[in-house]
PDB file of C-alpha atoms in Angstrom:
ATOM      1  CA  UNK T   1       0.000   0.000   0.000  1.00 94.00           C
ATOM      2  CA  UNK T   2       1.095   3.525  -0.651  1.00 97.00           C
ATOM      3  CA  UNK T   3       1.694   6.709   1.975  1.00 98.00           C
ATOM      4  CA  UNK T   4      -0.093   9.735   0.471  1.00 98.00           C
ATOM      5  CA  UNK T   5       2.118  13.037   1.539  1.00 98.00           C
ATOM      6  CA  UNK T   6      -0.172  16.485   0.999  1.00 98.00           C
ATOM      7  CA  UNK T   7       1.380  19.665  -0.524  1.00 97.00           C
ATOM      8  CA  UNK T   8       0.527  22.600   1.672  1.00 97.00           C
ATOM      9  CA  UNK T   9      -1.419  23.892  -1.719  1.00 95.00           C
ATOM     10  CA  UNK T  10      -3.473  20.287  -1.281  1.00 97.00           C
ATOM     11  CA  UNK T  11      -3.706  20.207   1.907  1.00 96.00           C
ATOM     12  CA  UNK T  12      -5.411  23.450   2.526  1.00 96.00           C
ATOM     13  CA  UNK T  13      -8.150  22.952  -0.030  1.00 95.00           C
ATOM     14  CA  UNK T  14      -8.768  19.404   1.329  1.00 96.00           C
ATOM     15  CA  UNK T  15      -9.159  21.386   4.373  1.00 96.00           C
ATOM     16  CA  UNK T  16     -11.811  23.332   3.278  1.00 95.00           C
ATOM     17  CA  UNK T  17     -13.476  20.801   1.271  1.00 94.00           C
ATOM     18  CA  UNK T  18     -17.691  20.889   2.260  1.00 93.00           C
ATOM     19  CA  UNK T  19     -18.499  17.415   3.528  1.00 95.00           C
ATOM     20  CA  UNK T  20     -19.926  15.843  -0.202  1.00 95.00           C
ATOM     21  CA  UNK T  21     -16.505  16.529  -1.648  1.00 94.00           C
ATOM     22  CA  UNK T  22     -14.278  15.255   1.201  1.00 95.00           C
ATOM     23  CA  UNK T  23     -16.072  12.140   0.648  1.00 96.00           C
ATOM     24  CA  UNK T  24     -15.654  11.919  -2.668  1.00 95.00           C
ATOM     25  CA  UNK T  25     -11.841  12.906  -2.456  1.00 96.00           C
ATOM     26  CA  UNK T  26     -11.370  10.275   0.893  1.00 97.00           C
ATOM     27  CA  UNK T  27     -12.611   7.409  -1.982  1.00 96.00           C
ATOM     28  CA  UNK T  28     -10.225   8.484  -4.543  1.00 96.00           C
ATOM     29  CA  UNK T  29      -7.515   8.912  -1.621  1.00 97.00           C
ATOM     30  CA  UNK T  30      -8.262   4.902  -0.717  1.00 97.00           C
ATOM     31  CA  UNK T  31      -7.651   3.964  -4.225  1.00 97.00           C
ATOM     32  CA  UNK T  32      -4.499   5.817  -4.798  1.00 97.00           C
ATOM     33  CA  UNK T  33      -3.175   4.003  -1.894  1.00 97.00           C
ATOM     34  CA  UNK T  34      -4.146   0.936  -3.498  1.00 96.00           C
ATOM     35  CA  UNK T  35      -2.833   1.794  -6.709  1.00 96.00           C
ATOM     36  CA  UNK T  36      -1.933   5.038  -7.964  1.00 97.00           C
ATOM     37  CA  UNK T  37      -1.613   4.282 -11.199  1.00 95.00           C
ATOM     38  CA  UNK T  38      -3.899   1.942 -12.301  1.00 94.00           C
ATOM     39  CA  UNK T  39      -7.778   3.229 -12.630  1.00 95.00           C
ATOM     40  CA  UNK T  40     -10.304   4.426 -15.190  1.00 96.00           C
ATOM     41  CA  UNK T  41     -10.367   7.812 -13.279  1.00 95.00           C
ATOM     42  CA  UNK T  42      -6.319   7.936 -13.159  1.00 97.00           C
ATOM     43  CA  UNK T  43      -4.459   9.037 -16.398  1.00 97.00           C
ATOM     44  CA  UNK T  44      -0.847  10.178 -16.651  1.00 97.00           C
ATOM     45  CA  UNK T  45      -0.271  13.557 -18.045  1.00 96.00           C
ATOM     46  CA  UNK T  46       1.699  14.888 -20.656  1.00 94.00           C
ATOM     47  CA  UNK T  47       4.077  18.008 -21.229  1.00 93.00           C
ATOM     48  CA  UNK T  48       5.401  20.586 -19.258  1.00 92.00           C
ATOM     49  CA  UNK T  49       3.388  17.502 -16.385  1.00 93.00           C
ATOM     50  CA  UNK T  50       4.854  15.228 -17.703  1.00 95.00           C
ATOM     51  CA  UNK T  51       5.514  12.193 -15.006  1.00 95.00           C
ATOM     52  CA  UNK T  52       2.343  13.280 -13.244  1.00 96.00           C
ATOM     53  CA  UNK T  53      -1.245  12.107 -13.017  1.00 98.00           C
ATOM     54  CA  UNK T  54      -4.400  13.439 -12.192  1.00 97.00           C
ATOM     55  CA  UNK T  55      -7.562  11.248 -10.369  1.00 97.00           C
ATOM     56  CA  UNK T  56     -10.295  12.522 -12.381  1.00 96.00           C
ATOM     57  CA  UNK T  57     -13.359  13.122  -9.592  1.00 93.00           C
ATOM     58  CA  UNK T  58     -16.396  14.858 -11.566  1.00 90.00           C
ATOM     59  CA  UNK T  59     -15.370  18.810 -12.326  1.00 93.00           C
ATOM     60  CA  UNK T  60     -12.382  18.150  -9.183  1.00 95.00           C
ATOM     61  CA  UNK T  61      -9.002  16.564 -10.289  1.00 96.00           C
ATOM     62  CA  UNK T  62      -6.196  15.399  -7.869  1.00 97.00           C
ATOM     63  CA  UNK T  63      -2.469  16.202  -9.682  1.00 97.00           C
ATOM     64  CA  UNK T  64      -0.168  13.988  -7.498  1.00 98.00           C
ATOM     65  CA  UNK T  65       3.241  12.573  -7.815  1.00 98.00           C
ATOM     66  CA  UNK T  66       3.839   8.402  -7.181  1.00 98.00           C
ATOM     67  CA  UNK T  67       7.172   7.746  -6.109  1.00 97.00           C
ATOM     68  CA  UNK T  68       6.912   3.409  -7.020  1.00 94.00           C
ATOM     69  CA  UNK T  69      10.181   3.017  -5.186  1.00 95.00           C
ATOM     70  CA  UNK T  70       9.229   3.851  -2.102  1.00 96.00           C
ATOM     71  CA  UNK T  71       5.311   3.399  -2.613  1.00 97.00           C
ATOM     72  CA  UNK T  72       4.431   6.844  -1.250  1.00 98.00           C
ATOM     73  CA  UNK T  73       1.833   9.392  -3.310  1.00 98.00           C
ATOM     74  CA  UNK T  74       2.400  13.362  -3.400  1.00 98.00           C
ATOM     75  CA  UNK T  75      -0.701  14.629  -3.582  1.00 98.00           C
ATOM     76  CA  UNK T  76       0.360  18.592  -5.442  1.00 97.00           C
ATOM     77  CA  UNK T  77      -3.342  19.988  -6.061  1.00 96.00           C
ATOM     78  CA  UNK T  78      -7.055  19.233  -5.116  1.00 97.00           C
ATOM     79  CA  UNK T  79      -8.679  21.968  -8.039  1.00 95.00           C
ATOM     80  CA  UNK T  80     -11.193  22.188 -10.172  1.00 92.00           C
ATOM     81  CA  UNK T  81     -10.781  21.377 -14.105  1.00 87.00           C
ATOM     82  CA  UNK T  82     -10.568  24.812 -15.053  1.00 86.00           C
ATOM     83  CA  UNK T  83      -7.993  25.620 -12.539  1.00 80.00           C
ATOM     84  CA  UNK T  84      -5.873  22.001 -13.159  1.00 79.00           C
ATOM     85  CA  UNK T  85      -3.550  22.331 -16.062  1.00 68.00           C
ATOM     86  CA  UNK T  86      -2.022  26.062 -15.639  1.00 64.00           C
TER      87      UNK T  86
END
């Protein structure tokens, strides 16, 4: 199983998530310690991201970071699509 690690950034909007979301996100949180890179909601991204991947949760998206050798996830960003990619 996998450690997740929160950015401050990620942290803080987890923080201040309303109760419907943090559910949601506490789901996607169990399967990225499962496996963060296997999923239908999981894709890795590309360009200036590249070596990233985002957990695709209705208009939210989690950008984290798996290290494989030492099985922990950095979650960067909890944002909304519009906000993701910039």
């Amino acid at each position: 199983m996998y450690e997740l690690r929160f950015d401050k950034d990620a942290e803080e909007a987890y923080s201040k998530a309303d109760d419907k979301l943090a559910g949601r996100l506490n789901r996607c949180f169990e399967q990225l310690r499962e496996n963060p890179l296997n999923h239908p909601n999981i894709k890795a991204l590309k360009g200036k991201l590249e070596g990233l991947y985002r957990y695709r949760s209705g208009d939210w998206r989690i950008i984290y970071e798996p290290d494989k050798k030492e099985y922990i996830v950095n979650i960067l960003q909890i944002v909304r699509r519009n906000k993701a990619y910039r």
